[in-house]
Each structure stands twice: as structure tokens, then as C-alpha cells.
Short mmCIF file of C-alpha atoms in Angstrom, two decimals:
data_model
loop_
_atom_site.label_atom_id
_atom_site.label_comp_id
_atom_site.label_asym_id
_atom_site.label_seq_id
_atom_site.Cartn_x
_atom_site.Cartn_y
_atom_site.Cartn_z
CA MET A 1 142.01 -79.89 -123.64
CA ASN A 2 143.25 -79.80 -127.24
CA THR A 3 143.29 -82.88 -129.44
CA PHE A 4 142.57 -83.86 -133.04
CA LYS A 5 138.97 -83.96 -134.24
CA ILE A 6 138.56 -87.13 -136.32
CA GLY A 7 138.63 -90.62 -134.82
CA GLY A 8 141.20 -91.95 -132.39
CA VAL A 9 141.19 -94.48 -129.54
CA HIS A 10 142.35 -94.65 -125.92
CA PRO A 11 144.56 -97.71 -125.31
CA HIS A 12 146.19 -98.05 -121.89
CA ASP A 13 149.57 -96.38 -122.18
CA ASN A 14 151.54 -99.00 -120.16
CA LYS A 15 154.43 -96.54 -119.83
CA GLU A 16 155.03 -97.18 -116.13
CA TYR A 17 157.56 -99.94 -116.83
CA SER A 18 160.20 -97.70 -118.41
CA ALA A 19 159.03 -94.16 -117.62
CA HIS A 20 161.58 -91.98 -115.81
CA LYS A 21 164.34 -94.55 -116.28
CA GLN A 22 167.51 -92.58 -117.00
CA ILE A 23 169.05 -93.02 -120.44
CA THR A 24 171.66 -95.78 -120.31
CA ALA A 25 174.43 -96.11 -122.89
CA VAL A 26 174.76 -99.58 -124.42
CA PRO A 27 178.40 -100.81 -124.59
CA LEU A 28 179.98 -101.02 -128.03
CA PRO A 29 179.55 -104.34 -129.85
CA LYS A 30 182.45 -106.51 -131.00
CA GLN A 31 181.17 -106.19 -134.54
CA ALA A 32 178.86 -103.51 -135.94
CA ILE A 33 176.54 -104.36 -138.82
CA ILE A 34 175.32 -101.16 -140.45
CA PRO A 35 172.35 -101.38 -142.86
CA LEU A 36 172.46 -99.19 -145.97
CA VAL A 37 168.70 -98.60 -145.85
CA GLN A 38 167.81 -96.69 -142.68
CA HIS A 39 165.48 -94.18 -144.27
CA ILE A 40 162.64 -93.71 -146.74
CA GLY A 41 164.00 -93.25 -150.23
CA ALA A 42 166.92 -94.55 -152.27
CA PRO A 43 169.43 -96.82 -150.48
CA ALA A 44 172.78 -95.29 -149.58
CA LYS A 45 175.78 -96.25 -151.75
CA PRO A 46 178.93 -97.59 -150.02
CA VAL A 47 182.09 -95.47 -150.29
CA VAL A 48 184.32 -97.75 -148.20
CA GLU A 49 185.83 -101.14 -149.03
CA LYS A 50 186.98 -104.29 -147.29
CA GLY A 51 190.07 -103.80 -145.16
CA GLN A 52 189.62 -100.04 -144.78
CA LYS A 53 190.07 -98.45 -141.35
CA VAL A 54 187.26 -96.09 -140.28
CA LEU A 55 186.67 -93.64 -137.43
CA VAL A 56 183.45 -92.82 -135.61
CA GLY A 57 181.51 -90.30 -137.70
CA GLN A 58 183.20 -91.16 -140.99
CA VAL A 59 180.96 -91.49 -144.06
CA LEU A 60 180.39 -95.14 -144.94
CA ALA A 61 177.81 -94.63 -147.67
CA GLU A 62 176.63 -91.58 -149.59
CA ALA A 63 173.00 -90.68 -150.27
CA GLY A 64 171.55 -92.42 -153.31
CA GLY A 65 169.50 -89.38 -154.36
CA PHE A 66 167.79 -86.26 -153.05
CA VAL A 67 165.29 -88.30 -151.02
CA SER A 68 167.97 -90.36 -149.32
CA ALA A 69 170.50 -89.98 -146.50
CA PRO A 70 174.18 -90.81 -146.00
CA ILE A 71 175.26 -93.43 -143.48
CA HIS A 72 178.11 -92.76 -141.03
CA SER A 73 180.24 -95.11 -139.01
CA PRO A 74 179.01 -95.48 -135.41
CA VAL A 75 182.24 -97.22 -134.41
CA SER A 76 185.95 -97.23 -135.19
CA GLY A 77 187.63 -100.28 -136.62
CA THR A 78 188.13 -102.25 -139.82
CA VAL A 79 185.59 -102.88 -142.55
CA THR A 80 185.53 -106.65 -142.94
CA LYS A 81 182.95 -106.98 -145.70
CA ILE A 82 179.93 -105.53 -147.47
CA ASP A 83 177.35 -108.26 -147.45
CA THR A 84 173.76 -109.06 -146.54
CA ALA A 85 172.34 -109.55 -143.06
CA LEU A 86 168.82 -110.28 -141.84
CA ASP A 87 166.48 -107.53 -140.68
CA ALA A 88 163.83 -107.81 -137.97
CA GLN A 89 161.48 -109.75 -140.26
CA GLY A 90 164.21 -112.09 -141.49
CA MET A 91 164.60 -110.37 -144.86
CA LYS A 92 168.04 -109.82 -146.39
CA MET A 93 169.44 -106.27 -146.43
CA GLN A 94 172.78 -104.93 -147.61
CA CYS A 95 175.08 -103.97 -144.75
CA ILE A 96 178.61 -102.87 -143.97
CA PHE A 97 180.36 -105.06 -141.39
CA ILE A 98 182.96 -103.44 -139.12
CA ASP A 99 185.13 -105.15 -136.51
CA VAL A 100 185.24 -102.71 -133.59
CA GLU A 101 188.71 -101.58 -132.47
CA GLY A 102 188.54 -98.99 -129.71
CA ASP A 103 186.43 -95.84 -129.98
CA GLU A 104 188.29 -93.25 -132.05
CA TRP A 105 186.28 -90.31 -133.39
CA LEU A 106 186.81 -87.83 -136.19
CA PRO A 107 188.64 -84.87 -134.60
CA GLU A 108 186.07 -82.26 -135.76
CA ILE A 109 183.29 -83.82 -133.67
CA ASP A 110 182.69 -81.98 -130.39
CA ARG A 111 182.14 -84.68 -127.74
CA THR A 112 181.81 -82.34 -124.76
CA ASP A 113 178.55 -81.81 -122.87
CA THR A 114 178.84 -78.03 -123.09
CA LEU A 115 175.65 -76.50 -124.51
CA ASN A 116 176.35 -74.62 -127.73
CA ALA A 117 173.33 -72.38 -128.29
CA VAL A 118 174.79 -69.81 -130.71
CA CYS A 119 174.65 -70.48 -134.45
CA LYS A 120 176.00 -67.97 -136.97
CA LEU A 121 175.31 -70.15 -140.01
CA GLU A 122 172.97 -69.07 -142.78
CA PRO A 123 169.75 -71.09 -143.35
CA LYS A 124 171.17 -72.91 -146.38
CA GLU A 125 174.28 -73.84 -144.39
CA ILE A 126 172.15 -75.28 -141.56
CA ILE A 127 170.18 -77.42 -144.00
CA ALA A 128 173.39 -78.56 -145.69
CA LYS A 129 174.82 -79.74 -142.35
CA ILE A 130 171.58 -81.58 -141.53
CA GLN A 131 171.67 -83.28 -144.92
CA ALA A 132 175.36 -84.21 -144.62
CA ALA A 133 174.78 -85.65 -141.13
CA GLY A 134 172.20 -88.15 -142.39
CA ILE A 135 169.39 -86.82 -140.20
CA VAL A 136 166.03 -88.52 -140.74
CA GLY A 137 162.75 -88.41 -138.86
CA LEU A 138 163.22 -90.45 -135.69
CA GLY A 139 159.52 -90.61 -134.84
CA GLY A 140 159.19 -93.70 -137.02
CA ALA A 141 158.90 -92.61 -140.65
CA CYS A 142 162.65 -91.98 -141.19
CA PHE A 143 161.95 -89.42 -143.92
CA PRO A 144 165.13 -87.46 -144.76
CA THR A 145 164.85 -84.24 -142.72
CA HIS A 146 166.57 -81.92 -145.20
CA VAL A 147 163.74 -82.55 -147.70
CA LYS A 148 161.20 -81.24 -145.18
CA LEU A 149 163.26 -78.10 -144.71
CA MET A 150 163.26 -77.31 -148.43
CA PRO A 151 159.60 -76.63 -149.32
CA PRO A 152 158.73 -76.87 -153.04
CA PRO A 153 158.20 -73.66 -155.03
CA GLY A 154 155.00 -71.90 -154.07
CA LYS A 155 154.86 -73.49 -150.60
CA THR A 156 155.81 -71.56 -147.48
CA ALA A 157 156.33 -72.79 -143.93
CA GLU A 158 154.61 -70.76 -141.21
CA VAL A 159 154.97 -72.89 -138.09
CA LEU A 160 157.13 -75.71 -136.76
CA VAL A 161 155.03 -78.34 -134.97
CA VAL A 162 157.20 -80.32 -132.57
CA ASN A 163 156.16 -83.88 -131.80
CA GLY A 164 156.69 -84.59 -128.12
CA VAL A 165 153.51 -86.65 -127.93
CA GLU A 166 154.86 -90.22 -127.93
CA CYS A 167 151.32 -91.61 -128.05
CA GLU A 168 152.40 -95.19 -128.81
CA PRO A 169 151.83 -97.35 -125.69
CA TYR A 170 154.87 -98.58 -123.73
CA LEU A 171 157.44 -96.29 -125.43
CA THR A 172 159.09 -93.63 -123.24
CA CYS A 173 162.36 -92.72 -125.00
CA ASP A 174 161.12 -89.33 -126.27
CA HIS A 175 159.72 -88.48 -122.83
CA GLN A 176 163.04 -89.19 -121.16
CA LEU A 177 164.94 -87.35 -123.89
CA MET A 178 162.89 -84.21 -123.18
CA LEU A 179 163.65 -84.49 -119.45
CA GLU A 180 167.39 -85.07 -119.85
CA ARG A 181 168.22 -83.14 -123.02
CA GLY A 182 165.51 -80.52 -123.27
CA GLU A 183 167.95 -77.62 -123.67
CA GLN A 184 169.56 -79.25 -126.69
CA ILE A 185 166.12 -79.93 -128.20
CA MET A 186 165.27 -76.25 -127.78
CA VAL A 187 168.41 -75.23 -129.67
CA GLY A 188 167.43 -77.72 -132.36
CA ILE A 189 164.04 -75.97 -132.59
CA ASP A 190 165.78 -72.59 -132.95
CA LEU A 191 167.95 -74.01 -135.73
CA VAL A 192 165.00 -75.36 -137.70
CA MET A 193 163.07 -72.10 -137.26
CA LYS A 194 166.09 -70.21 -138.61
CA ALA A 195 166.49 -72.64 -141.50
CA LEU A 196 162.82 -72.23 -142.47
CA GLY A 197 162.70 -68.49 -141.81
CA ILE A 198 159.75 -68.78 -139.42
CA GLN A 199 158.99 -67.18 -136.07
CA LYS A 200 156.70 -69.75 -134.43
CA ALA A 201 157.07 -73.24 -133.00
CA ILE A 202 154.56 -75.26 -130.96
CA ILE A 203 155.59 -78.32 -128.92
CA GLY A 204 152.74 -80.80 -128.49
CA ILE A 205 153.00 -83.01 -125.38
CA GLU A 206 150.27 -85.29 -124.02
CA LYS A 207 149.07 -84.72 -120.46
CA ASN A 208 150.41 -88.06 -119.19
CA LYS A 209 153.85 -86.39 -119.19
CA PRO A 210 153.28 -83.49 -116.76
CA ASP A 211 156.97 -83.27 -115.84
CA ALA A 212 157.94 -82.95 -119.50
CA ILE A 213 155.24 -80.31 -120.03
CA GLN A 214 156.54 -78.30 -117.08
CA HIS A 215 160.22 -78.68 -118.01
CA MET A 216 159.78 -77.86 -121.69
CA THR A 217 157.51 -74.91 -120.85
CA GLU A 218 160.17 -73.44 -118.57
CA LEU A 219 162.74 -73.83 -121.34
CA ALA A 220 160.39 -72.51 -124.04
CA ASN A 221 159.88 -69.29 -122.08
CA LYS A 222 163.55 -68.50 -122.79
CA HIS A 223 163.18 -69.03 -126.56
CA LEU A 224 161.40 -66.45 -128.68
CA GLY A 225 158.36 -67.78 -130.53
CA VAL A 226 158.39 -71.24 -128.91
CA SER A 227 155.46 -72.50 -126.82
CA VAL A 228 154.20 -75.78 -125.36
CA LYS A 229 150.67 -77.03 -125.97
CA PRO A 230 149.43 -79.70 -123.51
CA LEU A 231 147.25 -82.22 -125.33
CA ALA A 232 144.57 -84.65 -124.23
CA LEU A 233 145.43 -88.34 -124.28
CA LYS A 234 144.33 -89.82 -127.59
CA TYR A 235 146.00 -92.19 -130.02
CA PRO A 236 147.39 -91.64 -132.73
CA GLN A 237 148.07 -88.02 -131.81
CA GLY A 238 151.70 -88.41 -132.87
CA GLY A 239 150.67 -88.77 -136.51
CA GLU A 240 151.66 -85.67 -138.50
CA LYS A 241 148.18 -84.77 -139.66
CA GLN A 242 146.62 -85.47 -136.25
CA LEU A 243 149.27 -83.41 -134.43
CA ILE A 244 148.83 -80.47 -136.79
CA ASP A 245 145.09 -80.56 -136.18
CA ALA A 246 145.59 -80.74 -132.41
CA CYS A 247 148.20 -77.97 -132.25
CA ILE A 248 147.07 -75.41 -134.83
CA GLY A 249 143.60 -76.58 -135.85
CA ARG A 250 144.40 -77.06 -139.55
CA GLN A 251 143.32 -80.07 -141.62
CA VAL A 252 145.86 -81.46 -144.12
CA PRO A 253 143.97 -82.46 -147.30
CA SER A 254 143.88 -86.07 -148.53
CA GLY A 255 147.11 -87.00 -150.28
CA ALA A 256 148.79 -83.74 -149.26
CA LEU A 257 151.81 -83.01 -147.06
CA PRO A 258 151.90 -80.77 -143.94
CA ILE A 259 153.50 -77.93 -145.93
CA GLU A 260 150.13 -77.50 -147.71
CA VAL A 261 148.81 -75.91 -144.51
CA GLY A 262 152.05 -74.10 -143.71
CA ALA A 263 153.35 -76.64 -141.21
CA VAL A 264 156.57 -78.61 -140.80
CA VAL A 265 156.56 -81.42 -138.22
CA ASP A 266 159.67 -82.73 -136.44
CA ASN A 267 160.02 -85.20 -133.60
CA VAL A 268 161.93 -84.18 -130.45
CA ALA A 269 164.55 -86.89 -131.07
CA THR A 270 165.08 -85.53 -134.59
CA LEU A 271 165.56 -82.03 -133.20
CA TYR A 272 168.10 -83.31 -130.71
CA ALA A 273 169.96 -84.98 -133.58
CA ILE A 274 169.83 -81.68 -135.51
CA TYR A 275 171.40 -79.88 -132.56
CA GLU A 276 174.24 -82.41 -132.43
CA ALA A 277 174.78 -82.26 -136.19
CA VAL A 278 174.82 -78.47 -136.57
CA GLN A 279 176.37 -77.42 -133.27
CA LYS A 280 178.61 -80.41 -132.50
CA ASN A 281 179.46 -81.71 -136.01
CA LYS A 282 178.15 -85.10 -134.95
CA PRO A 283 176.34 -87.15 -137.60
CA LEU A 284 173.42 -89.41 -136.74
CA ILE A 285 175.14 -92.53 -135.41
CA SER A 286 173.01 -93.40 -132.38
CA ARG A 287 169.58 -92.93 -130.88
CA VAL A 288 167.63 -93.54 -127.67
CA MET A 289 165.23 -96.48 -127.76
CA THR A 290 162.90 -98.09 -125.23
CA LEU A 291 163.20 -101.75 -124.32
CA THR A 292 160.20 -102.74 -122.24
CA GLY A 293 157.49 -105.22 -121.36
CA LYS A 294 155.56 -106.42 -118.32
CA SER A 295 158.10 -109.15 -117.54
CA VAL A 296 161.35 -107.46 -118.64
CA LYS A 297 163.78 -107.38 -115.68
CA LYS A 298 165.37 -104.02 -116.46
CA PRO A 299 163.03 -102.09 -118.76
CA GLY A 300 164.42 -98.72 -119.68
CA ASN A 301 165.59 -96.18 -122.21
CA TYR A 302 168.84 -97.15 -123.88
CA GLU A 303 171.14 -95.09 -126.09
CA VAL A 304 172.52 -97.43 -128.73
CA ARG A 305 175.02 -96.98 -131.55
CA PHE A 306 173.62 -98.11 -134.87
CA GLY A 307 174.88 -101.51 -135.95
CA THR A 308 174.72 -102.91 -132.41
CA PRO A 309 172.84 -106.25 -132.34
CA LEU A 310 169.52 -105.93 -130.54
CA THR A 311 170.55 -108.94 -128.45
CA ASP A 312 173.19 -106.73 -126.77
CA VAL A 313 170.47 -104.35 -125.59
CA ILE A 314 168.28 -107.27 -124.51
CA GLU A 315 171.14 -108.70 -122.44
CA LEU A 316 171.63 -105.33 -120.74
CA ALA A 317 167.90 -105.32 -119.89
CA GLY A 318 168.07 -108.73 -118.24
CA GLY A 319 167.50 -111.09 -121.15
CA VAL A 320 164.39 -112.44 -122.84
CA PRO A 321 161.63 -113.07 -120.26
CA GLU A 322 160.50 -116.69 -120.00
CA ASP A 323 156.86 -115.84 -120.65
CA THR A 324 157.55 -113.94 -123.88
CA GLY A 325 154.99 -114.72 -126.56
CA LYS A 326 155.97 -112.10 -129.12
CA VAL A 327 158.56 -109.37 -129.58
CA ILE A 328 157.38 -106.19 -131.29
CA GLY A 329 159.67 -103.73 -133.04
CA GLY A 330 158.30 -100.38 -131.85
CA GLY A 331 155.04 -100.20 -129.92
CA PRO A 332 152.01 -102.52 -129.90
CA MET A 333 149.81 -100.37 -132.16
CA MET A 334 152.06 -99.65 -135.15
CA GLY A 335 154.97 -101.98 -134.48
CA ARG A 336 155.56 -105.29 -136.21
CA ALA A 337 156.43 -108.72 -134.84
CA MET A 338 160.14 -109.47 -134.98
CA GLN A 339 161.48 -112.77 -136.32
CA ASN A 340 165.16 -112.00 -135.73
CA LEU A 341 166.49 -110.58 -132.46
CA ASP A 342 170.05 -110.53 -133.80
CA MET A 343 169.12 -107.69 -136.16
CA PRO A 344 171.27 -104.55 -135.91
CA CYS A 345 169.75 -101.48 -134.25
CA ASN A 346 169.27 -98.60 -136.66
CA LYS A 347 167.65 -95.21 -137.19
CA ARG A 348 164.18 -96.79 -137.33
CA MET A 349 164.51 -98.53 -133.95
CA SER A 350 162.35 -96.61 -131.48
CA GLY A 351 161.83 -99.58 -129.21
CA ALA A 352 161.40 -103.29 -128.62
CA LEU A 353 158.40 -104.60 -126.70
CA PHE A 354 158.34 -108.05 -125.12
CA MET A 355 154.70 -109.12 -124.94
CA THR A 356 153.68 -111.93 -122.64
CA LYS A 357 152.12 -115.09 -124.06
CA ALA A 358 148.76 -114.08 -122.59
CA ASP A 359 148.84 -110.62 -124.21
CA SER A 360 150.13 -111.76 -127.59
CA VAL A 361 147.48 -114.33 -128.44
CA ARG A 362 145.11 -113.18 -131.18
CA VAL A 363 141.44 -113.87 -130.63
CA GLU A 364 139.76 -115.89 -133.38
CA PRO A 365 138.01 -113.42 -135.71
CA GLU A 366 134.23 -113.48 -136.04
CA ASN A 367 131.87 -112.12 -138.67
CA CYS A 368 131.68 -108.35 -139.13
CA ILE A 369 128.55 -107.05 -137.40
CA ARG A 370 128.53 -103.73 -139.31
CA CYS A 371 128.81 -101.73 -136.08
CA ALA A 372 130.98 -99.05 -137.78
CA LYS A 373 133.25 -98.71 -134.74
CA CYS A 374 136.26 -98.93 -137.05
CA VAL A 375 134.86 -96.05 -139.10
CA SER A 376 134.39 -93.90 -136.00
CA ALA A 377 137.90 -94.73 -134.78
CA CYS A 378 139.76 -94.10 -138.05
CA PRO A 379 141.68 -90.81 -137.69
CA MET A 380 141.88 -90.47 -141.48
CA GLY A 381 138.12 -90.69 -142.04
CA LEU A 382 138.31 -93.97 -143.97
CA GLU A 383 136.07 -97.05 -143.94
CA PRO A 384 138.39 -99.80 -142.69
CA TYR A 385 135.81 -102.60 -142.85
CA MET A 386 135.20 -101.88 -146.54
CA LEU A 387 138.91 -101.51 -147.38
CA ALA A 388 139.65 -104.85 -145.69
CA LYS A 389 136.81 -106.52 -147.62
CA LEU A 390 138.08 -105.10 -150.92
CA SER A 391 141.61 -106.22 -150.13
CA ALA A 392 140.42 -109.77 -149.47
CA ALA A 393 138.66 -109.63 -152.86
CA GLN A 394 141.81 -108.14 -154.50
CA ASN A 395 139.81 -105.17 -155.76
CA TRP A 396 142.79 -102.80 -155.87
CA GLU A 397 141.08 -100.27 -158.16
CA LYS A 398 138.21 -99.68 -155.73
CA MET A 399 140.65 -99.49 -152.81
CA GLU A 400 142.54 -96.70 -154.55
CA LYS A 401 139.30 -94.79 -155.16
CA LEU A 402 138.48 -95.09 -151.44
CA ASN A 403 141.84 -93.45 -150.57
CA VAL A 404 143.56 -96.47 -149.04
CA MET A 405 146.90 -94.65 -149.43
CA ASP A 406 145.72 -92.17 -146.77
CA CYS A 407 145.87 -94.98 -144.18
CA ILE A 408 148.64 -94.35 -141.62
CA ASP A 409 148.76 -97.94 -140.31
CA CYS A 410 147.79 -96.76 -136.82
CA GLY A 411 145.78 -99.88 -135.97
CA CYS A 412 142.81 -98.03 -134.46
CA CYS A 413 140.44 -100.12 -136.56
CA LEU A 414 141.91 -103.40 -135.34
CA PHE A 415 142.01 -102.17 -131.75
CA THR A 416 138.34 -101.17 -131.68
CA CYS A 417 136.78 -104.07 -133.66
CA PRO A 418 134.53 -106.17 -131.38
CA SER A 419 134.72 -109.07 -133.85
CA HIS A 420 138.55 -109.05 -133.80
CA ARG A 421 138.70 -108.82 -137.58
CA PRO A 422 142.29 -108.58 -138.97
CA LEU A 423 141.44 -105.26 -140.60
CA LEU A 424 144.91 -103.73 -140.53
CA ASP A 425 146.51 -106.86 -141.99
CA TYR A 426 144.26 -106.74 -145.05
CA ILE A 427 144.59 -102.97 -145.42
CA ARG A 428 148.40 -103.13 -145.26
CA LEU A 429 148.33 -105.79 -147.96
CA GLY A 430 146.06 -103.59 -150.10
CA LYS A 431 148.21 -100.51 -149.54
CA GLY A 432 151.26 -102.37 -150.77
CA LYS A 433 149.47 -103.54 -153.92
CA VAL A 434 147.86 -100.17 -154.66
CA GLY A 435 151.13 -98.34 -154.01
CA GLY A 436 152.88 -100.60 -156.50
CA ILE A 437 150.19 -99.96 -159.10
CA ILE A 438 150.47 -96.19 -158.61
CA ARG A 439 154.28 -96.24 -158.92
CA ALA A 440 154.09 -98.36 -162.08
CA ARG A 441 151.57 -95.95 -163.58
CA GLN A 442 153.77 -92.97 -162.75
CA MET A 443 156.85 -94.63 -164.27
CA ALA A 444 154.90 -95.48 -167.43
CA ALA A 445 153.73 -91.87 -167.70
CA GLN A 446 157.28 -90.57 -167.32
CA ALA A 447 158.53 -93.01 -169.94
CA LYS A 448 156.05 -91.56 -172.47
CA LYS A 449 157.36 -88.02 -171.97
#
């Protein structure tokens, strides 16, 4: 069965806790706290002020640049202030606070469940609606989607690769979205194909989702140029470069983007959001997330309006389990420990995992035994043990030469290390330092022009 060629690991998927749980809508909060940074790129700039009344879908903040995205109100009510709140790691972020008063929507938003499959818009008009709706990649990166759909001069898209893999353990929101809203996702695929002017789309789905493979295949047969490719179980197959390799057998060069090999990659949740934006005039104001864990009373897939405190979702799922040792934002491989459960849900929030005390304890690291398992596991062909050593020595120049910026933070190295070395921790630190050095160098070069 198809998969990517370089590296990868096979963690237990632990999806049985929330798999096939129907999507449940989370009630509206009393107060919504909407962060102005919910995407990669420049922060959005507020266009509302204290005391202003807003409706659901109304623009709260405009994009701060081309690589940015506007923010829309997920609730109706009164703006009480523009101030800072704490994110999942306890860091301050600028937010718009809205006291919720009912649930009144902009009249142009189509709230019916009727499938709207016909689009007479031109490609540029489709992209403009996607941009105006604040659509970003919902697979985790949150890269503004309109940028992907506007290839730079000299680059041409040939195929849309659809990410239905959801390789991260425990998470099941994309799986359930395909089962419940597959038709809308298919229309979203048609829209992106039209926007890019391409005739081919491939949906990659791992074999641990046979019902999704069957359902999406039946739907794909009704859509010209769309097919489903079942994939072997291997993490991190949901990474853009790994998925492209698995689906079309092309290798994206180091430092390059998917468009270099003629591919554009979109997650199924992103495509559903595109359908709603283009066909229903609904901006991105909510998403489906997974709240799960071995001891969670009601693990499941929850649709949450942005700005809703995570504690509201936790309460709906039965509260914090007594044996919780750590809460992870996202999944256990790429997610990060959360310090603040009051943080507002946002476009980045794919899930929350409650790990038991037994599962969350880190084993004391031992000396590296030079087994090279981390090298074999790295899907980017890097040498994690060496990068971690260089990071500890603060040798940022050598780290850059060894392509540390190619690291996708997948955690395969940490997962496979028999000595339990904190490889990913050191590499993340090094990536941050090297990235800062590169940006400073680029700014200095631009200043000289």
C-alpha cells in the first residue's frame, strides 16, 4: 500500500476513544475572547471599538498583510474591550472581548443545510471570497489559504492533494468530518480545482479509516478528476511533503514549497470551510476539534465557535479527569503541553488530549548510544542526534548548514530514541534561534537595497 519513502514511525493511534462520535455543537459562551493571531503571518488589525454591537460573521479585524487573514465575529453582542488574554502556554496575546447577546447573524449568510454544489464564480472571485472569509489551513499550520491558491510567477499547479490522513494519534475530528460532511468537502475540492485551473485531485486517507475511504470514494466517483488513495499507516503522513510523496510520488526539495512539484495541499477541514465561505457566504468562525483521553468521560468531536473558553468544551466532555497528568493542545506527537485551560478556542485548535499521570511522565534521559534510530525515523532525512547536540552547544551556524529549518517538529526522533533523549526540545530551540538569524539577515539585506 502507498506511503512516503523516507523515515516515519508507527505509534499506536489510540483513536478508539473518540472515533465515530457524532459532531456535537458546543453552546455559546457568555463572553467570547477572540485572538487577533490565529494564523501564520502578520496579526490582524482591529476594525471595531469598545461599545460596538456586532453580528455573527461581521469583520472584527482586517488582514495585516498579504500573508495574513481577517478575523470575524463568531458571536453577536457588544465589544467590551480590546485587551490581552493568555494563550495555551500562558503567554499574552491581543484579543477582542465580546459579551454574547443572542445569536444574530449577518443576513447574507446562508444557514440552511441545503447542499449548494453549483458555482458560477470565476477563479479570481473564488479566491477573493476565500481570502475575505479568513480561511487558513486547519490541519495545524494555519497558513492563509488564499496564498496557496495564488502560485508565484513561473509556478503552475497540476494536482490538488487532499489531506484526509489525520495521522496524529488520538485525533478523530477530520475522520468524523469526512463521514458527516463529505459532500460539502467534495464541493470544496471542486472549488479549489476551479480556482487553480486544474483537472486532478487525490484524497489521501489512511487505512485505519475504512468507512471514510469507502464513503469518500463513493462521493469522488460523482466528481470529475477526483479520486481517493488509501494509504498505509505511518506517521507523519499528514505532513505536506510526506503526503505528496505518498500520493503522487514526487519529492519536494529542501527548503521548497509543494508548488515546486506542481502540488497544492489542503486539509479536509479547510476544504469544508472553503465550501461554506464560497457557497454559503459564511466566514471561518468555528471548527470541529477532538477532546479525548483514556480517562475522559465523554470523549468526542466538538464543533466550537472561536473565542469559546476551552473549559466550556471540557465541561461538556465531563470535566478534567482526576488522573490527568498533562493536557496537550493537539495530539501527543506534535502538540504542546497546555498551561492555561481557560484559553479561547481558535483556528489552530484541532484537539485537546488529557494524558494520564502514568502516560505523561518523561523517562530520565540516558547517554546517546549512536544507534541512529532517530536518523532512520526522520521523515526529512536529517540527523536529529547531531542537531540536538549542536543546539545544546549553541552552534547555530552549523545547525543552519545541516538544514535544521527543514525539521517539521513531528517528534519521530524523540519517539524512537531508546535513550529517551529530549531531541525535539533541543531541535525546536535551535530552529527558533536559526530562524531568527535568517530573518535578521534577510532584513539587513533588504535594508541595503
